mmCIF file of C-alpha atoms and ligand atoms in Angstrom:
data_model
loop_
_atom_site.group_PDB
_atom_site.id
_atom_site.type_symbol
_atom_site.label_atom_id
_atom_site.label_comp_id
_atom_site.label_asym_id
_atom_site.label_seq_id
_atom_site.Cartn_x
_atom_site.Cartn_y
_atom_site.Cartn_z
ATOM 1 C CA UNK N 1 40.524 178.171 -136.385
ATOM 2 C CA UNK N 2 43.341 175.629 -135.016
ATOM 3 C CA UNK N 3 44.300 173.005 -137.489
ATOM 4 C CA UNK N 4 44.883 169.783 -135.270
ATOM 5 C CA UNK N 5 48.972 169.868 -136.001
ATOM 6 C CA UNK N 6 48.758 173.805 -134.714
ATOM 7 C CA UNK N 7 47.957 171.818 -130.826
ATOM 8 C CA UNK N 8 46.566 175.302 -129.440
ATOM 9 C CA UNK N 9 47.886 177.632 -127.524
ATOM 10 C CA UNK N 10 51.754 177.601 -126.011
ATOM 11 C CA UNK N 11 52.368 177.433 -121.870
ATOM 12 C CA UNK N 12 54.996 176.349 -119.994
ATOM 13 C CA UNK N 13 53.557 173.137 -118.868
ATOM 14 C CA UNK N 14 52.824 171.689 -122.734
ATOM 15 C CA UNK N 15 55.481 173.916 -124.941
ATOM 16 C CA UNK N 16 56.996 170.378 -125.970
ATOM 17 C CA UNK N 17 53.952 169.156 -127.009
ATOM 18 C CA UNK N 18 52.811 172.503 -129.387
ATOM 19 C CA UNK N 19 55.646 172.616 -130.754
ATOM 20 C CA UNK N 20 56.299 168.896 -131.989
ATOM 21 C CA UNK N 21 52.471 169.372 -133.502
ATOM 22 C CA UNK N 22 53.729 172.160 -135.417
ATOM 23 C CA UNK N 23 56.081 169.905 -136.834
ATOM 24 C CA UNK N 24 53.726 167.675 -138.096
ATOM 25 C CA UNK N 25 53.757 168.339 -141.853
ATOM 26 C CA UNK N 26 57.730 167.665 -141.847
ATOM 27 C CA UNK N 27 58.162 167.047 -145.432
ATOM 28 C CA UNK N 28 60.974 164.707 -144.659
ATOM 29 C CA UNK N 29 60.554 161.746 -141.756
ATOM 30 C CA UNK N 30 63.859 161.612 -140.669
ATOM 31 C CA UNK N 31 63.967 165.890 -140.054
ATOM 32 C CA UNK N 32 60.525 165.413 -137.855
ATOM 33 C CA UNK N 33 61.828 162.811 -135.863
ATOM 34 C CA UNK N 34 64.823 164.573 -135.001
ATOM 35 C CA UNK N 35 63.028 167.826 -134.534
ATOM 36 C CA UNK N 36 60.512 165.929 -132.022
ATOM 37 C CA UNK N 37 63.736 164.597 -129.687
ATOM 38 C CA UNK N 38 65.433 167.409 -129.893
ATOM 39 C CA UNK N 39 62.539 169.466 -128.682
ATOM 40 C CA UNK N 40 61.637 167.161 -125.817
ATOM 41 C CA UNK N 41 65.039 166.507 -124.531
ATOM 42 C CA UNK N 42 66.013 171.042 -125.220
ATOM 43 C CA UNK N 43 62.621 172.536 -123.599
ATOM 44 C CA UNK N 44 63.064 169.819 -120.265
ATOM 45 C CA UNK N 45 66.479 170.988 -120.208
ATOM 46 C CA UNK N 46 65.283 174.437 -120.308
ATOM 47 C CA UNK N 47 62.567 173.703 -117.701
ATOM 48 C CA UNK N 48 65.348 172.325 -115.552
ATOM 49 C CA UNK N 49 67.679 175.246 -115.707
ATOM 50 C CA UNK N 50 65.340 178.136 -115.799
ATOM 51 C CA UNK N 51 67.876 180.248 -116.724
ATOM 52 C CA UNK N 52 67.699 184.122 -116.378
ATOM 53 C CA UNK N 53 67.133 185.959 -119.541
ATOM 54 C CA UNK N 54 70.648 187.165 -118.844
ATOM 55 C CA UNK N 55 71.916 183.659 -118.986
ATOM 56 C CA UNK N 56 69.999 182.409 -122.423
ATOM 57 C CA UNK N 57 71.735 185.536 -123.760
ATOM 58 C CA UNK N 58 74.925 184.441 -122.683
ATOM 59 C CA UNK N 59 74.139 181.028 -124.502
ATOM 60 C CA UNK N 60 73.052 182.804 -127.637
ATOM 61 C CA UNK N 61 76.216 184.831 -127.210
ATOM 62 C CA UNK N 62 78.539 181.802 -126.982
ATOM 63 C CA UNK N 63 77.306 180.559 -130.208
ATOM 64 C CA UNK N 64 77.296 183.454 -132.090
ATOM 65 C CA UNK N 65 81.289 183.707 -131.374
ATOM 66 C CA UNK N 66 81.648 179.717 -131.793
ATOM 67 C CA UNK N 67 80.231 180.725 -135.559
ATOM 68 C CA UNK N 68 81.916 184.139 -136.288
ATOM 69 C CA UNK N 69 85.558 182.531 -135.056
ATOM 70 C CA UNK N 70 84.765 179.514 -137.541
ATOM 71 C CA UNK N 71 86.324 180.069 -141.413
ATOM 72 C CA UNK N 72 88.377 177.660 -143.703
ATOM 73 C CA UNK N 73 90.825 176.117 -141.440
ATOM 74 C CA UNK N 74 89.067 176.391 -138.560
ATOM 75 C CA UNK N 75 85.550 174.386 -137.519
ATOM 76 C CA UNK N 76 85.100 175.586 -133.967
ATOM 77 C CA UNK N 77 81.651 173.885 -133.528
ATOM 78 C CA UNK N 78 83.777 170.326 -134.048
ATOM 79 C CA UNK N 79 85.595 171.420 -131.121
ATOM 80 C CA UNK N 80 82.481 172.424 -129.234
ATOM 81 C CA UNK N 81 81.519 168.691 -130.373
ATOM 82 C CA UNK N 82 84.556 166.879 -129.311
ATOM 83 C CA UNK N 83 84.725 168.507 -125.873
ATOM 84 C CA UNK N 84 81.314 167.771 -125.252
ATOM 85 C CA UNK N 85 82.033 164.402 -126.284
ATOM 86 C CA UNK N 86 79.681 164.192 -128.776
ATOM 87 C CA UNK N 87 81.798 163.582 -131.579
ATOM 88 C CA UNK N 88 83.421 160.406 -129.759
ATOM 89 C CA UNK N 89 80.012 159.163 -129.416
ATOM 90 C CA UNK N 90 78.593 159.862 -133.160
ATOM 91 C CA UNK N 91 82.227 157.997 -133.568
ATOM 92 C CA UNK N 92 80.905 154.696 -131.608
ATOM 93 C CA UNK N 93 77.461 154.630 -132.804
ATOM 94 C CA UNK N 94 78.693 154.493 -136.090
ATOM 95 C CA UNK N 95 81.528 152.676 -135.562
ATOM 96 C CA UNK N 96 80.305 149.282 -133.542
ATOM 97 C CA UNK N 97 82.867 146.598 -134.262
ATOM 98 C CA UNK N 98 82.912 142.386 -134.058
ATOM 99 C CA UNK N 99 84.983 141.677 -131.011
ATOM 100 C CA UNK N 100 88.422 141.598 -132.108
ATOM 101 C CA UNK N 101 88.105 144.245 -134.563
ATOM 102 C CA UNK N 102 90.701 147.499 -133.602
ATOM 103 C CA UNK N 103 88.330 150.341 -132.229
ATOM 104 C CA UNK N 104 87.795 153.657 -133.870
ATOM 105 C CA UNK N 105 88.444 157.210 -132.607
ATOM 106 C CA UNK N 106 87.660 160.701 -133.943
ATOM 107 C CA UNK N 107 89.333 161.806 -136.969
ATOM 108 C CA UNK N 108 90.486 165.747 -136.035
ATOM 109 C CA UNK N 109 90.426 168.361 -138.083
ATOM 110 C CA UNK N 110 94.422 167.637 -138.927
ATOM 111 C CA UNK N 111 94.024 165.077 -141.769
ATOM 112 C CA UNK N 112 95.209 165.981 -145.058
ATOM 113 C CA UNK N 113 93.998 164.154 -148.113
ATOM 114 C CA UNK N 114 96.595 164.193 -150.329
ATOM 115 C CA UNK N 115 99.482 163.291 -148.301
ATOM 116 C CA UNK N 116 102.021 161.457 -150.281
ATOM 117 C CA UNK N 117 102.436 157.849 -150.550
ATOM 118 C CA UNK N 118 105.990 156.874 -149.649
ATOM 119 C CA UNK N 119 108.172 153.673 -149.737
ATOM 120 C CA UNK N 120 107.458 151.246 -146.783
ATOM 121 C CA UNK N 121 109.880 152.282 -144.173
ATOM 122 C CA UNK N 122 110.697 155.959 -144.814
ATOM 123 C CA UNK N 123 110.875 158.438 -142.277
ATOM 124 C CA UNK N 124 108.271 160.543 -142.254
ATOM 125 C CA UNK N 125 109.678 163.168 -140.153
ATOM 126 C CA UNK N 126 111.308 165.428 -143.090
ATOM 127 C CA UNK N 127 112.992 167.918 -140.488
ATOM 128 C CA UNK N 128 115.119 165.850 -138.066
ATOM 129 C CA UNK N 129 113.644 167.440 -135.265
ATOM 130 C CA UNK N 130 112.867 165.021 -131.868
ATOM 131 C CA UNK N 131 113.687 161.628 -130.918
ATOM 132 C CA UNK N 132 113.438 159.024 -133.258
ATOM 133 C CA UNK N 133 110.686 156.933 -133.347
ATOM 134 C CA UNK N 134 110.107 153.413 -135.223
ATOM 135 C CA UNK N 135 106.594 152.091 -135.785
ATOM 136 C CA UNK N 136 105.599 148.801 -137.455
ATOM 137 C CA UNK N 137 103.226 146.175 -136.672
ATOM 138 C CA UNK N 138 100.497 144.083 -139.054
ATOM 139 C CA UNK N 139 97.218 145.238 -140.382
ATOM 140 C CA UNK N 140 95.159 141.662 -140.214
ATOM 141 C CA UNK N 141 91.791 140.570 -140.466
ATOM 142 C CA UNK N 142 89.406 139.398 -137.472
ATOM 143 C CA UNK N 143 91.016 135.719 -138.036
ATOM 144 C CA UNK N 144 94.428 136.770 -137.997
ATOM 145 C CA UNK N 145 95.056 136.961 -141.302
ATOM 146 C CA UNK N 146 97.493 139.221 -142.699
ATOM 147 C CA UNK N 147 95.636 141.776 -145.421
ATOM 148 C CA UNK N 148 98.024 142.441 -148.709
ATOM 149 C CA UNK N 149 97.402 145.431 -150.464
ATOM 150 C CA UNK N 150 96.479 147.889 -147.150
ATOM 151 C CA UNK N 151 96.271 151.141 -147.247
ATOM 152 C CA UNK N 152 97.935 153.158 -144.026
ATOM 153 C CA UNK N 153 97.651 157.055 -143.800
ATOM 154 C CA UNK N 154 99.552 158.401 -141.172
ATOM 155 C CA UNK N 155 99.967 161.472 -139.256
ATOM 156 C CA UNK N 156 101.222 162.865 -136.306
ATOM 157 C CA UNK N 157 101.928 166.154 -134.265
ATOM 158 C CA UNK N 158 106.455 166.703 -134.148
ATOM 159 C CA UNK N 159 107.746 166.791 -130.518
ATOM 160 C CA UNK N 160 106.802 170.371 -130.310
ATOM 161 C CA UNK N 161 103.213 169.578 -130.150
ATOM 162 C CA UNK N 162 102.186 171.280 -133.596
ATOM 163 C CA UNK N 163 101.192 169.532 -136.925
ATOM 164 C CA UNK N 164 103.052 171.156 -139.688
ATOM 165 C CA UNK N 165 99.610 172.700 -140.819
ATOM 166 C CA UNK N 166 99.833 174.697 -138.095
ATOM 167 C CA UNK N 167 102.755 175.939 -138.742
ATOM 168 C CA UNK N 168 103.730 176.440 -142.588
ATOM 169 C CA UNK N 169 106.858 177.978 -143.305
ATOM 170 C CA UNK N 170 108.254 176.441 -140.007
ATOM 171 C CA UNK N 171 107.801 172.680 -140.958
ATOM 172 C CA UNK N 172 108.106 171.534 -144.088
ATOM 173 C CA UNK N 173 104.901 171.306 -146.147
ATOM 174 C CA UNK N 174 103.949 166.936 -145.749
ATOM 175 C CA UNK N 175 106.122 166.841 -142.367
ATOM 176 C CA UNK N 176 105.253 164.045 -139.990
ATOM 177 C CA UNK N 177 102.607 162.318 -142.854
ATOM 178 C CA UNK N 178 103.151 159.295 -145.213
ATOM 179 C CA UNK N 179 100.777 156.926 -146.840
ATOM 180 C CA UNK N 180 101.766 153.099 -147.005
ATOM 181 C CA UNK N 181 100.848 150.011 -148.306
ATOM 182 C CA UNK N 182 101.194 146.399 -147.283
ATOM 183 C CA UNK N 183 102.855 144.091 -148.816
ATOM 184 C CA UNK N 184 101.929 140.146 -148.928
ATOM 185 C CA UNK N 185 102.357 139.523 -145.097
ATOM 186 C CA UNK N 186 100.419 142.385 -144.486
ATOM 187 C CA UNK N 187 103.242 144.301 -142.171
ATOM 188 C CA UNK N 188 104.293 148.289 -141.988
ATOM 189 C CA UNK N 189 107.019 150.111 -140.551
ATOM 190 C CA UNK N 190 108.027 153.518 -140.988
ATOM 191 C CA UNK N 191 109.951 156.192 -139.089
ATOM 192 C CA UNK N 192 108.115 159.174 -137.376
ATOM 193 C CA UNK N 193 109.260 161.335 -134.299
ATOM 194 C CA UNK N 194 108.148 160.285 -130.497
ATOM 195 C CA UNK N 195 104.947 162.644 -130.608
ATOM 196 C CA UNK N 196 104.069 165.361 -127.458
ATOM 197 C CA UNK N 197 100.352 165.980 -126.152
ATOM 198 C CA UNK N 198 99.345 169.399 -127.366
ATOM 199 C CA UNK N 199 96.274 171.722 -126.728
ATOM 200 C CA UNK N 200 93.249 171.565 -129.046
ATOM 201 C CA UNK N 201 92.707 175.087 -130.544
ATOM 202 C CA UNK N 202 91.861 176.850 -127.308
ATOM 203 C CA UNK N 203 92.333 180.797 -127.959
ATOM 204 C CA UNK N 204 88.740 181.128 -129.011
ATOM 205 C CA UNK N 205 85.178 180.279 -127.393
ATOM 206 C CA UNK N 206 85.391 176.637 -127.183
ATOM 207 C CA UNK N 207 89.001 177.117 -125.084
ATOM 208 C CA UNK N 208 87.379 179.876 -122.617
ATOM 209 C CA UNK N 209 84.426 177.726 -122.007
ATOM 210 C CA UNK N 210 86.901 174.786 -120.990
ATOM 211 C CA UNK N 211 88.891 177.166 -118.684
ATOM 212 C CA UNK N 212 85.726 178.130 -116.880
ATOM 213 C CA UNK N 213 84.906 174.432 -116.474
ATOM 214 C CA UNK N 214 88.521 173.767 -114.918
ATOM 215 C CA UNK N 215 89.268 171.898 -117.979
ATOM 216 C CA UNK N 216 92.157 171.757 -119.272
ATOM 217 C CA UNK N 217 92.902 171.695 -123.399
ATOM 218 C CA UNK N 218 95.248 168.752 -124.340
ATOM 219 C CA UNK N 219 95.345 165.617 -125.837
ATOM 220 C CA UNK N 220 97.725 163.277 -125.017
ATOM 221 C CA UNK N 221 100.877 162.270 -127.306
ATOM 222 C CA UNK N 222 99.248 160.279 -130.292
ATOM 223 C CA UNK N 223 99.490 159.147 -133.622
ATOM 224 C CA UNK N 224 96.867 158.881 -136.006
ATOM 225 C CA UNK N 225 95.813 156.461 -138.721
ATOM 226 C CA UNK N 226 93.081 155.464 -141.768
ATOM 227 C CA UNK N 227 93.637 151.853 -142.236
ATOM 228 C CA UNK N 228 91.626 151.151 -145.725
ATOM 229 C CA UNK N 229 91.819 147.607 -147.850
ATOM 230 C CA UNK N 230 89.143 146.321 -150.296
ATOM 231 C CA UNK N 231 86.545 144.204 -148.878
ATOM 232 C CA UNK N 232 87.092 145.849 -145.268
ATOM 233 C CA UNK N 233 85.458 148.886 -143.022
ATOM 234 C CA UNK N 234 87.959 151.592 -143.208
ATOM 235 C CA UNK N 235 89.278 152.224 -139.891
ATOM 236 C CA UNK N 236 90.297 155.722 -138.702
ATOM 237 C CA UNK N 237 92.018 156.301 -135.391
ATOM 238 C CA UNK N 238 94.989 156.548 -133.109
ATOM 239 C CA UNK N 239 97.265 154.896 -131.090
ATOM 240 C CA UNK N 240 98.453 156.522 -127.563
ATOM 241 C CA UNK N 241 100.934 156.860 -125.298
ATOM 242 C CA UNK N 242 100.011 155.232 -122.168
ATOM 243 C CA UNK N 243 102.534 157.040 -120.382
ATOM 244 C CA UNK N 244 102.040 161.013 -121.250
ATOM 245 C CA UNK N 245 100.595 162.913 -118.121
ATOM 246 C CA UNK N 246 97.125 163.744 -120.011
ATOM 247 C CA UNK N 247 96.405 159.634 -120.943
ATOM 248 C CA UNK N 248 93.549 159.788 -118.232
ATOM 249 C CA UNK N 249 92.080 163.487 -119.235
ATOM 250 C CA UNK N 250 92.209 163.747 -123.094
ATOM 251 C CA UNK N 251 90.132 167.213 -123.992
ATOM 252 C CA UNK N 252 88.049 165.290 -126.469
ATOM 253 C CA UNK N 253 87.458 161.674 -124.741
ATOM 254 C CA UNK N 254 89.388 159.630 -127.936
ATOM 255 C CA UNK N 255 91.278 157.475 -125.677
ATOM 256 C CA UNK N 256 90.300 153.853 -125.321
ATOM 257 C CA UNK N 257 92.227 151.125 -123.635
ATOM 258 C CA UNK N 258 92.745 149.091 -126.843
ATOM 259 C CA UNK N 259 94.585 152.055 -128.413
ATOM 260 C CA UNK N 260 97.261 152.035 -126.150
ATOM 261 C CA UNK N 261 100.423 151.174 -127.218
ATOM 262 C CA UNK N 262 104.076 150.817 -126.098
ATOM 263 C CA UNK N 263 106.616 153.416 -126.705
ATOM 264 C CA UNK N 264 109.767 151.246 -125.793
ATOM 265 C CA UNK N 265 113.077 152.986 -125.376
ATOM 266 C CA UNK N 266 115.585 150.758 -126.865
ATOM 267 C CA UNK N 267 119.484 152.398 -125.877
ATOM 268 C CA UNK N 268 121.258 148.916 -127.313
ATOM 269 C CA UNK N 269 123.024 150.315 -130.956
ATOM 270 C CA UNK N 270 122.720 146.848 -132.412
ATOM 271 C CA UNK N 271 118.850 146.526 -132.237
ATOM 272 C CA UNK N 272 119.316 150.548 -133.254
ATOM 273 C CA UNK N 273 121.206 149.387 -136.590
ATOM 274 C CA UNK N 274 118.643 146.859 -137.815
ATOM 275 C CA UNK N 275 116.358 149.201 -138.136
ATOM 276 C CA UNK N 276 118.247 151.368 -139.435
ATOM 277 C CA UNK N 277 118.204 153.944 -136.991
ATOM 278 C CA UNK N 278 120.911 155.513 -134.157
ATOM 279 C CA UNK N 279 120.222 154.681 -130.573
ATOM 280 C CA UNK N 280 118.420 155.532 -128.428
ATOM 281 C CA UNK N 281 115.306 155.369 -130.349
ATOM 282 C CA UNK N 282 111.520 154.396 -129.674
ATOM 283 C CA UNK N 283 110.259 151.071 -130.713
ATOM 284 C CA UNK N 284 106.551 151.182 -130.999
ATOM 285 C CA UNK N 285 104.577 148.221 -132.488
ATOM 286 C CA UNK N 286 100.877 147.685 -132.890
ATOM 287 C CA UNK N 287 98.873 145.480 -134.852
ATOM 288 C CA UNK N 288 95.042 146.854 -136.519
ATOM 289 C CA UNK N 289 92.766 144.501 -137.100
ATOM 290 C CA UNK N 290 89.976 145.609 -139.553
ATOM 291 C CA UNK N 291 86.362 144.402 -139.904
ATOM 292 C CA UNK N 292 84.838 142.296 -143.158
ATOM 293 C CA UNK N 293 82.306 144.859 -145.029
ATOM 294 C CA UNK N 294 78.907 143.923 -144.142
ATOM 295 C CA UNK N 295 80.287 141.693 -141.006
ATOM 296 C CA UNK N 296 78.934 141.914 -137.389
HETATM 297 C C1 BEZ J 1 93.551 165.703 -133.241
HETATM 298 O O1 BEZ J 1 93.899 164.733 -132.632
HETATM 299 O O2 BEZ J 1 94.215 166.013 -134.212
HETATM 300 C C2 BEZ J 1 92.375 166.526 -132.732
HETATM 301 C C3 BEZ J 1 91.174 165.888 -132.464
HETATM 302 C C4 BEZ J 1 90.099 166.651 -132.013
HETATM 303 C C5 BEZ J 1 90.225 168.019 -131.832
HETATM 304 C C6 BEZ J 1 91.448 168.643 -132.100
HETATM 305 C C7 BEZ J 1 92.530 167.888 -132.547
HETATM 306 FE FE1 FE J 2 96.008 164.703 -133.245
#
């Protein structure tokens, strides 16, 4: 005898529909309900293709290697996510702002918790490789306020392209990272490097199924940031280089037009010396505005 949730009998033309019944005795609500779209949407997207048997093989074969390459250090279903742009739009679901507010972008898998928190205004870059690179600006709230007490966690890839977790015993453990806090008016600055667009891990499945797209791998020049004060939505993202050559094609889809910020050359010694820095150096300033908690 069919129970009711058992819907009969599979064919092509109702497979959705048996299977969602199946479902029916979910224990958890949230689990059926994402079980049911994900269903609907996967078996008319398999109605659409048709794909050979070959084909679906290849597909199960494609995730099997995305899993086997994955271990400790490295999360190669994120990067299937990110290139399929699904983590950048988890990212803005979660992440819808009042106007005014500085907009979000993915995290990476380069963060390192317990970077160390630094003086305001030290130079982050601990191996004196690249061009110099000033950064300051204001962390505020929506009314322009300045917020004391801010938290700022930095980090950024050297001019090479490579964070110094990808590359221990060559950098220095903590190179290109800092955490920094605000002051009364609410303004950083701190030295870093002018950063390079590098390639997102691309010598395993993710990176071969981008080269048979005609994709290329790289994000553009960028430096990243967790902006964090009591009261407020903590903020992760980046800010970008308007003018590297991948600005319009990042491999993950973080850029957004607020994020872009100025990397000035300044040649003139004398501005150089006030901030304590030789010329020629880049001047790069940008302001974060963070939400109230519980704001709209
Ligand atoms: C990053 O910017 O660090 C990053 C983001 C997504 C994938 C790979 C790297
Ligand atoms: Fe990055």
């Amino acid at each position: 005898m069919i129970d009711e949730h058992e819907s009969g009998y599979f064919t092509e033309a109702n497979s959705a529909e048996v299977v969602v019944a199946r479902n029916r005795n979910a224990k958890d609500e949230r689990l059926k309900e994402v079980m049911e779209v994900i269903t609907r949407k996967l078996h008319e997207a398999v109605k659409e293709i048709e794909p050979t048997q070959e084909e679906w093989f290849g597909a199960i074969m494609f995730l099997t290697q995305t899993g086997q390459i994955c271990n400790e250090w490295r999360q190669e279903y994120i990067l299937l996510s990110d290139v399929l742009g699904v983590s950048m739009l988890v990212d803005a679901i979660n992440n819808r702002k009042p106007s005014g507010a500085s907009e979000s972008t993915v995290l990476g898998p380069f963060h390192v918790a317990d970077a160390p928190e630094l003086p305001m205004g030290s130079n982050i870059c601990l191996d004196q490789k690249g061009e110099p690179m000033f950064v300051h600006g204001r962390i505020l709230d929506t009314e322009g306020n300045p917020i004391a007490g801010a938290k700022i966690d930095v980090w950024q890839a050297n001019d090479e392209g490579f964070y110094d977790v990808q590359q221990k015993g060559i950098q220095p453990d903590f190179n290109l990272r800092g955490v920094f806090r605000t002051g009364a008016d609410g303004r950083y600055w701190f030295h870093g490097v002018k950063p390079k667009y590098y390639p997102i891990p691309d010598d395993g499945p993710v990176g071969k199924l981008l080269g048979a797209l005609g994709r290329h791998p790289n994000r553009p020049a960028h430096l990243h940031y967790i902006v964090e004060a009591e009261g407020f939505d903590a903020l992760t993202t980046h800010i970008f280089d308007p003018d590297d050559p991948y600005i319009d094609s990042d491999a993950v889809f973080g850029v957004k037009r607020s994020l872009l910020a100025e990397f000035r050359k300044v040649e003139d010694a004398e501005a150089a010396a006030k901030v304590e820095v030789a010329a020629p150096f880049y001047d790069v300033e940008f302001d974060f505005v963070l939400s109230r908690k519980g704001g709209n």
